[in-house]
Short mmCIF file of C-alpha atoms and ligand atoms in Angstrom, two decimals:
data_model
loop_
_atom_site.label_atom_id
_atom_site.label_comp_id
_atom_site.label_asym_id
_atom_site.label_seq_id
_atom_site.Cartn_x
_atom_site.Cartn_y
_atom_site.Cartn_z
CA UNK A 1 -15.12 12.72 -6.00
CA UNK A 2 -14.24 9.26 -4.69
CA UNK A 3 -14.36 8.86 -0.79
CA UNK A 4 -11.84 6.71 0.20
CA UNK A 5 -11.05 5.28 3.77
CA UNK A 6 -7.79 3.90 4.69
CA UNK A 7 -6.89 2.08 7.91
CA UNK A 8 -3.12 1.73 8.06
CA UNK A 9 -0.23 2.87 9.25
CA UNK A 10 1.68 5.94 10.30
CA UNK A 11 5.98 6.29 10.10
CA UNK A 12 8.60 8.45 10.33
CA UNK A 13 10.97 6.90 7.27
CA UNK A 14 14.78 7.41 8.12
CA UNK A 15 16.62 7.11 4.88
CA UNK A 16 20.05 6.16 4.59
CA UNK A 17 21.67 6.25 0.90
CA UNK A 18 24.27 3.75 1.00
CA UNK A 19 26.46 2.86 -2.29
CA UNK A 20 25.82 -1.12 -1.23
CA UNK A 21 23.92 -2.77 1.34
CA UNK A 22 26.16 -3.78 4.70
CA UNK A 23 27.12 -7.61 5.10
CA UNK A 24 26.02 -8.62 8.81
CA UNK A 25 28.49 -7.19 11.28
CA UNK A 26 29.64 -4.63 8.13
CA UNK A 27 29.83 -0.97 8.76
CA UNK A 28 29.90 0.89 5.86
CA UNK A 29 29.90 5.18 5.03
CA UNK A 30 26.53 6.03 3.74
CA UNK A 31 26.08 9.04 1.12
CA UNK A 32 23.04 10.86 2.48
CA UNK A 33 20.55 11.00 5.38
CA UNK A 34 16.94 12.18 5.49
CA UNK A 35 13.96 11.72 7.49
CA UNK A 36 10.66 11.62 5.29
CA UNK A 37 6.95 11.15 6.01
CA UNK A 38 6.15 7.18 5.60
CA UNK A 39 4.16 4.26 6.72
CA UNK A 40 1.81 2.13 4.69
CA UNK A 41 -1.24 3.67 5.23
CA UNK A 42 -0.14 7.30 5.32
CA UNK A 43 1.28 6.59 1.83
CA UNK A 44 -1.69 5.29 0.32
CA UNK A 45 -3.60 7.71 1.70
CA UNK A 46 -1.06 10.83 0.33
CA UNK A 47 -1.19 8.70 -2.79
CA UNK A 48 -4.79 8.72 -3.05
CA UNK A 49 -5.06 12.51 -2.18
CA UNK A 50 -2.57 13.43 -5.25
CA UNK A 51 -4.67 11.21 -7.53
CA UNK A 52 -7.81 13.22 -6.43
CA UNK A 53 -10.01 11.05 -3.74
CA UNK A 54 -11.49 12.14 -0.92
CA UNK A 55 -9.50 10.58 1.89
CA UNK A 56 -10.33 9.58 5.61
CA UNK A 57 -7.23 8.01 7.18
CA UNK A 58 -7.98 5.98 10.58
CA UNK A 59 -4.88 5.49 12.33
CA UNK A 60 -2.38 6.20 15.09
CA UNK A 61 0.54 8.74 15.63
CA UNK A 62 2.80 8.30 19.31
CA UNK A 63 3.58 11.72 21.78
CA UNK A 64 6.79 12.16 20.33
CA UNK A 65 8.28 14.55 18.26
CA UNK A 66 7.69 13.01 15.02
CA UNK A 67 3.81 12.91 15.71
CA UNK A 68 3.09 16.80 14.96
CA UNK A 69 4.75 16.69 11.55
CA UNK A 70 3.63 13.24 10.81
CA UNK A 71 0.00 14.80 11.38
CA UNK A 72 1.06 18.30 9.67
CA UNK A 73 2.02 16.21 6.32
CA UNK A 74 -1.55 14.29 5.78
CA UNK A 75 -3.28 17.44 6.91
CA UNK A 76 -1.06 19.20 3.77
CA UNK A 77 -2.51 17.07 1.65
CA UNK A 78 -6.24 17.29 2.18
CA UNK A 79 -6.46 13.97 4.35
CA UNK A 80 -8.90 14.58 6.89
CA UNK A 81 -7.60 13.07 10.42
CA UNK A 82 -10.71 12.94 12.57
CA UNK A 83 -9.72 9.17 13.20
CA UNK A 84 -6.00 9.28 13.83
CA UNK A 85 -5.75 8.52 17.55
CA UNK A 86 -2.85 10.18 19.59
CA UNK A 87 -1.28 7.57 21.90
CA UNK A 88 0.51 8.54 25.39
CA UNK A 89 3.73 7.19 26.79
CA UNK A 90 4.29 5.79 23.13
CA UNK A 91 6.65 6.70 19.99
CA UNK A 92 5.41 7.21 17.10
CA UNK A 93 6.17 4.09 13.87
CA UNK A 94 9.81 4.18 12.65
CA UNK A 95 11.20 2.75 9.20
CA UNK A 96 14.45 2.37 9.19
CA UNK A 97 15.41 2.26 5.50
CA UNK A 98 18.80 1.54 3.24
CA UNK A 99 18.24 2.12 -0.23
CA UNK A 100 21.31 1.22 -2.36
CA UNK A 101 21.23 0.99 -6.40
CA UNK A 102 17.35 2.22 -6.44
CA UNK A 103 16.37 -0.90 -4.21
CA UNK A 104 15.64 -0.59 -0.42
CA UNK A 105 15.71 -2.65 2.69
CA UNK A 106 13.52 -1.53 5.57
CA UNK A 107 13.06 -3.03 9.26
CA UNK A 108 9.68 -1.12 11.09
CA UNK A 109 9.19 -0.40 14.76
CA UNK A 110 5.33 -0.18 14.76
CA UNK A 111 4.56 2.00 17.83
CA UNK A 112 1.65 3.92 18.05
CA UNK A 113 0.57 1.51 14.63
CA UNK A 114 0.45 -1.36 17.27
CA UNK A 115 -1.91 0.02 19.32
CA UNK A 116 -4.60 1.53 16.51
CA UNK A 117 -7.38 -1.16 17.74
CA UNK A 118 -10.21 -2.64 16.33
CA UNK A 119 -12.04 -0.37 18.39
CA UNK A 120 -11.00 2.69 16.27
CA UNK A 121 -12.45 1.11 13.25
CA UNK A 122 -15.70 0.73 14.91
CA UNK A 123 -15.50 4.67 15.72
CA UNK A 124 -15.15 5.02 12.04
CA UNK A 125 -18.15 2.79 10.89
CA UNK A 126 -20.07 5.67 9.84
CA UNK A 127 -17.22 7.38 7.90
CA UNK A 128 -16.76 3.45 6.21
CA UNK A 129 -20.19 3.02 5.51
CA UNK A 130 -20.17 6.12 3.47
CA UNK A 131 -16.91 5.49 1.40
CA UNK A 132 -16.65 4.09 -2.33
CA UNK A 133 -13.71 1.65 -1.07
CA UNK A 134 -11.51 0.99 2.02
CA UNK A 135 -8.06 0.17 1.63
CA UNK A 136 -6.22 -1.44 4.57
CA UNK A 137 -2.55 -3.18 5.17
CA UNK A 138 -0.72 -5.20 7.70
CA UNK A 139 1.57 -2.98 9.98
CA UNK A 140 -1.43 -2.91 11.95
CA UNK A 141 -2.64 -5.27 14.77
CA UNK A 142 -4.17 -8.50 12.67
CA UNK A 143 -7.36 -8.07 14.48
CA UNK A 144 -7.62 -4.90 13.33
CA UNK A 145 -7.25 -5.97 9.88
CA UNK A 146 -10.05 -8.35 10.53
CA UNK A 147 -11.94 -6.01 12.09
CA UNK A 148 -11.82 -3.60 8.73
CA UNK A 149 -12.68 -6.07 6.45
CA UNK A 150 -15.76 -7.27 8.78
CA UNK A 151 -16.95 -3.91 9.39
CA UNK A 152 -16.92 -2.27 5.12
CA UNK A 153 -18.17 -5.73 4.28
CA UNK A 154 -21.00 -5.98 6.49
CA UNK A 155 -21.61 -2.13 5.10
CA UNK A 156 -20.92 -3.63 1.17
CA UNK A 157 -18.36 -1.36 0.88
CA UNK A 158 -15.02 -2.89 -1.02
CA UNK A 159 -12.44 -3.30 0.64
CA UNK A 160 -8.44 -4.00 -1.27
CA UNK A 161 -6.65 -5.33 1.06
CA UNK A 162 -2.83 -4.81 0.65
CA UNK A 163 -1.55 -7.69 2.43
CA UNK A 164 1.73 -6.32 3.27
CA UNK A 165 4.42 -7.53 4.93
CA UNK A 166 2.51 -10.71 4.08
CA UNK A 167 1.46 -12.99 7.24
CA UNK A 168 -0.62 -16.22 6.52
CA UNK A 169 -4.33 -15.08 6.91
CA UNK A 170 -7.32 -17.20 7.33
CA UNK A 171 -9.18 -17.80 4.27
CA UNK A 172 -12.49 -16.66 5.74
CA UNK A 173 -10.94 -12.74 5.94
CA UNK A 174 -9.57 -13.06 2.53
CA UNK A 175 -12.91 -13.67 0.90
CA UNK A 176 -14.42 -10.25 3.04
CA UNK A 177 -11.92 -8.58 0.29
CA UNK A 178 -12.79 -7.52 -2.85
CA UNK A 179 -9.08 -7.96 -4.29
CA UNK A 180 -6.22 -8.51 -2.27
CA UNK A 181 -2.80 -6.90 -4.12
CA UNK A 182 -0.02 -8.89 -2.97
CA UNK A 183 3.38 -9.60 -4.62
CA UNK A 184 4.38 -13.18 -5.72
CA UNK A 185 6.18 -13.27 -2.60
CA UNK A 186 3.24 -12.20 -0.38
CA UNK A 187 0.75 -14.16 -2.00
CA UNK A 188 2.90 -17.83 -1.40
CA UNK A 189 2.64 -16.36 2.64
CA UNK A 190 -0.78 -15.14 2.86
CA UNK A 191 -1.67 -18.99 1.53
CA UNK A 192 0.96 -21.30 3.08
CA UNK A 193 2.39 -22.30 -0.35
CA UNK A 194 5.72 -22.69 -1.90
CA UNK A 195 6.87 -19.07 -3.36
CA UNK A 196 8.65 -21.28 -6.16
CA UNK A 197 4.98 -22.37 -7.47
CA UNK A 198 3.81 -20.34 -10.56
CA UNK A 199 2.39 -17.34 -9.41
CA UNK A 200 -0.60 -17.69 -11.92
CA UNK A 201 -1.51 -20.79 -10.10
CA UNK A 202 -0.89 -19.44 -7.00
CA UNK A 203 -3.53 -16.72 -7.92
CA UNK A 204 -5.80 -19.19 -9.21
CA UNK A 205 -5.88 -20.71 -5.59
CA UNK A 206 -6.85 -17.87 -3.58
CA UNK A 207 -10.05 -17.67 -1.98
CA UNK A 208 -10.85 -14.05 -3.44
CA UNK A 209 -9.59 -12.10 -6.72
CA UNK A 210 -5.63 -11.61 -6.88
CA UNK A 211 -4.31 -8.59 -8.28
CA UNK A 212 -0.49 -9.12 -8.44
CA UNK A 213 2.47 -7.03 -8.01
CA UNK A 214 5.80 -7.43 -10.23
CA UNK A 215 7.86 -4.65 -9.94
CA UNK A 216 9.25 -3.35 -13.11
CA UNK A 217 7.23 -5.97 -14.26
CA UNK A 218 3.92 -4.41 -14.25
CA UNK A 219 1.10 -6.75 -12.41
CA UNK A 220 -1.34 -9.85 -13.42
CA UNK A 221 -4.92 -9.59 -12.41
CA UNK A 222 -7.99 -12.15 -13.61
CA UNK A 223 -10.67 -10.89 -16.43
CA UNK A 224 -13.18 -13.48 -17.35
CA UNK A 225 -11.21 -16.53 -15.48
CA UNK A 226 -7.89 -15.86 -17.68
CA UNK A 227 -4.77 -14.25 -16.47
CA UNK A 228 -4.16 -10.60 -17.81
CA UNK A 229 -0.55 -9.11 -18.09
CA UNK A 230 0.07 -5.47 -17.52
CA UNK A 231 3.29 -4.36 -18.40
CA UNK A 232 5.09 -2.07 -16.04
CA UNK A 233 6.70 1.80 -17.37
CA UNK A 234 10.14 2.21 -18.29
CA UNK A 235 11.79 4.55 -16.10
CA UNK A 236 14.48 4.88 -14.14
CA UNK A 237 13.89 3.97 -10.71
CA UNK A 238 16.40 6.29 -7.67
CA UNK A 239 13.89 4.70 -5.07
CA UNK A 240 11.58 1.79 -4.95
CA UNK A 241 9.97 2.41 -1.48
CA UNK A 242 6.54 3.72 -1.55
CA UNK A 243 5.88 2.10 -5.51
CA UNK A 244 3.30 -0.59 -4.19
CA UNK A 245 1.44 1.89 -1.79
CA UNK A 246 1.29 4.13 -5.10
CA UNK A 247 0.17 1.21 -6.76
CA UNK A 248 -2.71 0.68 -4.28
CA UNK A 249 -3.92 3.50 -3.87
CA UNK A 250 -4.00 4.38 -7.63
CA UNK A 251 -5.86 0.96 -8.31
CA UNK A 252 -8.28 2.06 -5.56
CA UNK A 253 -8.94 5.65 -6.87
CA UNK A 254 -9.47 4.13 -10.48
CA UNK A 255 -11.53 1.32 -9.99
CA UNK A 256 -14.83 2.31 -11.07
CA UNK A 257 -12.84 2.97 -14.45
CA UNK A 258 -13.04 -0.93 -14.45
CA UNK A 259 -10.53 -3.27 -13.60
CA UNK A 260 -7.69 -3.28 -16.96
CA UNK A 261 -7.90 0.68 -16.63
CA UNK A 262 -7.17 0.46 -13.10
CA UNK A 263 -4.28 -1.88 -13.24
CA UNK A 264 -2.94 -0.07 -16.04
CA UNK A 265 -3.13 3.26 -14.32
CA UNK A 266 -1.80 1.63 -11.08
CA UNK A 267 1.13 0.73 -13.04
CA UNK A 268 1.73 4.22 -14.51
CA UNK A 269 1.43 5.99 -11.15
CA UNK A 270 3.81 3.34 -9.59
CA UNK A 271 6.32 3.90 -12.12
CA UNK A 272 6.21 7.36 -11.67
CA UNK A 273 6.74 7.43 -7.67
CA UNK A 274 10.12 5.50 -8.08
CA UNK A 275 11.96 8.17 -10.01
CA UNK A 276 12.69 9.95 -6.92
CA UNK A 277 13.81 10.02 -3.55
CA UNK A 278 11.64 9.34 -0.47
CA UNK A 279 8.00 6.98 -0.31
CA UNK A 280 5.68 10.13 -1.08
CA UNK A 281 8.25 12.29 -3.10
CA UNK A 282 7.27 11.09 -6.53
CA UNK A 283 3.46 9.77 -5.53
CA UNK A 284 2.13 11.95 -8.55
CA UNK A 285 -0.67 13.74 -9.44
CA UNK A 286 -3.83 12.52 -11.63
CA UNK A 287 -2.72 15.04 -14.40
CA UNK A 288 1.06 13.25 -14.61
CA UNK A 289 -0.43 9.87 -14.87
CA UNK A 290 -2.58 10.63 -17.83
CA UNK A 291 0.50 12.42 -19.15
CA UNK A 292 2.74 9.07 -18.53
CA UNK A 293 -0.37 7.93 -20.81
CA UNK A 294 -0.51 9.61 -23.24
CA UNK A 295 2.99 9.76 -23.93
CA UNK A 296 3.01 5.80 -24.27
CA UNK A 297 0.21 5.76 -26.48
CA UNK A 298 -2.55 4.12 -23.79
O1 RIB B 1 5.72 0.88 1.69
C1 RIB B 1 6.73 1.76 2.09
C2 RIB B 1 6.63 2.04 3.55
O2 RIB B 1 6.89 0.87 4.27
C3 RIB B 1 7.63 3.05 4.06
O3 RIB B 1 7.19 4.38 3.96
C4 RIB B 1 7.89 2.61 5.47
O4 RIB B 1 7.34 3.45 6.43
C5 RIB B 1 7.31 1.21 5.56
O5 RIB B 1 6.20 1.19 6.32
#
């Protein structure tokens, strides 16, 4: 079974249905409201559970009400939580999300997330040094970022680094990665450049291999210096948010299946998660992916 670390974040998602997005200063009359079980990390690591990996999550939860359930949810899954640290006098993270026509805007209060330390990944060097792959993202503290892809490096385990929402990083941390997995968007940050530039020149700039995002799209990754295309799943996506943590995670779990397999399952399990409601509603199992599959002839 593949053991798989993730250092990320924790959130309480608090969906709003709305039949547009608001204008600034708009109010509109949404359809429907739920809360749902989110965060970056927490998703890939759900994600990763479903798709059958060991998982160790190392994060942070607040002492408010959404922490028990956060907690409760991973726990359901198989996640084990020796490393999520239980802050005082804090809330736990918050998305606030609007989904409208099957895409989604989201602002984040990080909370507890801003306090998970570099530190904490030091507590979990052991559990690190014993994983197949780490996978980390950026509603974290930066330094703990850094501090993740020091730490599995220095123990040569891989680490993907999601590199989302994108912040310019020093080139020195991106070349501790073994792939970063931006989108176009994300990539032109992480680097400094114009998002207009091609994105396959764009990934032949960065310091470490790219393996790119495009939506519907499917992604572009590097085999043998020349850009490969993976084309994304027809389906018909209710709800986009959660796709690239599905996408992650699945690349993460499928990896030693070699890079094309990985992408291509990646893109299969990402489809799949948008055709619901909710980050981790659709986040499918192994069995549904090879299904998705076989049913396209792959
Ligand atoms: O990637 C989707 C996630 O981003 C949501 O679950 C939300 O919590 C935000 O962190």
């Amino acid at each position: 079974m593949t053991r798989i670390v993730v250092v990320g974040s924790i959130n309480m998602d608090l969906v709003t249905v709305a039949p547009r997005f608001p204008a600034p200063g708009e109010t509109l009359m949404g359809e429907r409201f739920l809360s749902v079980h989110g965060g970056k990390g927490a998703n890939q690591a759900v994600a990763a559970a479903r798709l059958g990996a060991q998982v160790h999550m190392v994060g942070a939860v607040g002492d408010d009400a959404f922490a028990g359930p956060l907690c409760e949810g991973l726990a359901s899954e198989g996640i084990d939580l020796a490393h999520v640290a239980r802050m005082e006098n804090c809330s736990s993270g918050t998305a606030s999300i609007t989904v409208a026509g099957g895409e989604n805007e989201i602002v984040v209060v990080p909370g507890a997330n801003a306090r998970l330390m570099p530190s904490h990944v030091a507590k979990a060097q052991a559990i690190i040094a014993s994983a197949d792959a780490v996978l980390v993202q950026m509603e974290i503290p930066l330094e703990t970022v850094e501090a993740t892809l020091r730490v599995a490096h220095s123990q040569h385990v891989p680490v993907i680094l999601n590199p989302a929402p994108a912040q310019r990083l020093p080139t020195e941390w991106l070349q501790l990665a073994r792939y970063i997995t931006p989108n176009q968007h994300e990539l032109a940050t992480l680097l400094g450049a114009d998002p207009t530039e091609d994105f396959r020149e764009l990934m032949r700039h960065a310091p470490c291999p790219v393996v790119l995002t495009r939506g519907a799209d499917g992604a572009w990754f590097r085999e043998q210096d020349e850009p490969r295309h993976q084309r994304g799943f027809d389906v018909e996506a209710v709800d986009t948010t959660g796709a690239g943590d599905t996408f992650n995670a699945a690349l993460t779990v499928f990896l030693p299946e070699g890079l094309p397999v990985a992408v291509r399952k990646a893109c299969a399990a990402a489809a799949l998660s948008v055709t619901r409601l909710g980050a981790r509603t659709g986040m499918p199992h192994r069995a549904e992916v090879n299904a998705l599959l076989v049913n396209h002839g792959c």
